[in-house]
């Protein structure tokens, strides 16, 4: 069971803060999504708490950032962009923060490769990249007690260090 004040990851909303635990008339967590312009408190049944997960620890977050340059890309390919989008969206919703970071790296590479061939990348690539990036940056920012921009700078520093 999660406690009031704890940060968790909701499959649809991303990082949320547990605002309250209400037991009557139905046992629910009162969650407040963070990182949204107009967050609305949501109720989530305690019976479905297995779909929620705690955010990363500070050490786990730094491990993901430090390991980013050596992280492998996701090899998944489908016969259509729609099938790929469905696969990766599901992985973003139910996977770990590391899965989302891997998806970001995968789609940055796919977009760069497509542009290198003087072609315009499919819109779905940009959409998946944005969703995975937002989800992972939110969680890493909370875990490291930083802003998303500061986390982005950490990633850039690790990439620059690996290139030199």
XYZ file of C-alpha atoms in Angstrom:
164
model
C 0.000 0.000 0.000
C 1.235 3.465 -0.867
C 1.266 6.228 1.709
C 0.096 9.836 1.584
C 2.790 12.094 0.138
C 4.460 9.293 -1.827
C 5.064 9.671 -5.571
C 3.879 6.834 -7.786
C 3.515 6.146 -11.508
C -0.028 5.783 -12.838
C -0.254 3.928 -16.185
C -2.295 6.641 -17.891
C -1.409 9.813 -16.002
C 2.291 9.309 -15.343
C 3.823 10.552 -12.099
C 1.255 11.329 -9.397
C 1.413 12.266 -5.737
C -0.755 10.281 -3.332
C -2.893 13.006 -1.752
C -5.151 10.803 0.367
C -6.357 7.256 0.963
C -10.153 7.098 1.273
C -11.669 3.899 2.658
C -15.391 4.717 2.552
C -17.630 4.232 0.551
C -15.036 2.609 -1.722
C -11.322 2.185 -0.971
C -9.435 4.518 -3.337
C -6.238 6.488 -3.605
C -6.720 10.191 -4.290
C -3.939 10.995 -6.771
C -2.747 14.337 -8.102
C -0.875 14.093 -11.421
C 2.204 16.301 -11.599
C 3.694 18.044 -14.604
C 0.348 18.951 -16.153
C -0.959 22.451 -16.725
C -4.308 21.847 -15.047
C -4.018 18.720 -12.914
C -7.215 17.190 -11.633
C -7.345 14.885 -8.648
C -8.186 11.347 -9.714
C -9.476 8.399 -7.725
C -7.804 5.044 -8.221
C -9.154 1.854 -6.581
C -6.934 0.251 -3.961
C -7.951 -3.116 -5.436
C -6.059 -2.188 -8.638
C -2.955 -0.915 -6.856
C -0.846 -3.553 -8.641
C -1.104 -1.353 -11.769
C 0.687 1.470 -9.919
C 4.390 1.468 -9.177
C 6.644 3.612 -6.994
C 8.965 6.042 -8.765
C 12.646 5.289 -9.085
C 15.114 5.896 -6.318
C 17.743 8.590 -6.825
C 20.434 5.924 -7.438
C 18.303 4.100 -10.027
C 17.610 7.396 -11.814
C 21.312 8.280 -11.945
C 22.069 4.747 -13.164
C 19.706 5.217 -16.110
C 21.209 8.604 -16.989
C 24.792 7.357 -16.628
C 24.034 4.276 -18.731
C 22.216 6.160 -21.504
C 25.142 6.344 -23.978
C 25.590 2.546 -23.827
C 21.857 1.739 -23.743
C 20.673 -0.447 -26.599
C 17.800 0.644 -28.793
C 14.538 -1.281 -28.970
C 14.627 -3.574 -32.018
C 10.834 -3.931 -32.335
C 9.508 -3.453 -35.870
C 5.985 -4.035 -37.118
C 4.507 -4.101 -40.587
C 2.743 -0.773 -40.026
C 3.312 2.426 -38.100
C -0.026 1.965 -36.329
C 1.057 -1.404 -34.906
C 4.398 0.043 -33.815
C 2.650 2.974 -32.149
C 0.321 0.633 -30.250
C 3.260 -1.516 -29.098
C 5.329 1.425 -27.877
C 2.405 3.255 -26.251
C 1.607 0.133 -24.264
C 5.244 -0.173 -23.255
C 5.304 3.469 -22.119
C 2.130 2.944 -20.057
C 3.104 -0.304 -18.350
C 6.889 -0.388 -18.556
C 9.595 1.067 -16.375
C 11.259 4.448 -16.656
C 14.202 2.713 -18.310
C 11.834 1.341 -20.968
C 10.638 4.887 -21.708
C 14.217 6.182 -21.923
C 15.078 3.313 -24.310
C 12.076 4.276 -26.464
C 13.288 7.894 -26.531
C 16.715 6.760 -27.714
C 15.156 4.413 -30.291
C 12.969 7.091 -31.843
C 15.669 9.746 -31.801
C 17.767 7.328 -33.852
C 14.893 6.407 -36.183
C 14.104 10.078 -36.808
C 17.775 10.925 -37.418
C 18.184 7.955 -39.782
C 15.084 8.953 -41.745
C 16.267 12.556 -42.041
C 19.728 11.356 -43.109
C 18.000 9.719 -46.099
C 16.414 13.126 -46.906
C 12.970 11.895 -45.933
C 10.456 13.251 -43.516
C 9.958 10.991 -40.479
C 6.429 9.700 -39.886
C 4.356 11.833 -37.510
C 3.887 8.779 -35.307
C 7.656 8.773 -34.583
C 7.468 12.315 -33.225
C 4.369 11.468 -31.198
C 5.958 8.412 -29.569
C 9.188 10.328 -28.897
C 7.277 13.153 -27.207
C 5.190 10.811 -25.060
C 8.154 8.667 -23.942
C 10.306 11.724 -23.300
C 7.648 13.431 -21.193
C 6.961 10.285 -19.145
C 10.636 9.558 -18.442
C 11.643 13.167 -17.729
C 8.775 13.587 -15.243
C 9.797 10.518 -13.287
C 13.520 11.250 -13.376
C 12.919 14.873 -12.335
C 10.901 13.827 -9.280
C 13.396 11.103 -8.343
C 16.341 13.498 -8.610
C 14.479 16.515 -7.183
C 15.281 18.560 -10.298
C 13.422 20.169 -13.152
C 12.890 18.317 -16.419
C 15.273 20.776 -18.127
C 18.032 19.976 -15.617
C 17.529 16.251 -16.270
C 17.706 16.898 -20.021
C 21.045 18.680 -19.463
C 22.352 15.655 -17.523
C 21.529 13.427 -20.501
C 23.295 15.826 -22.877
C 26.382 15.869 -20.610
C 26.530 12.048 -20.570
C 26.217 11.903 -24.357
C 28.995 14.524 -24.769
C 31.225 12.663 -22.299
C 30.722 9.392 -24.167
C 31.503 11.049 -27.515
C 34.882 12.351 -26.243
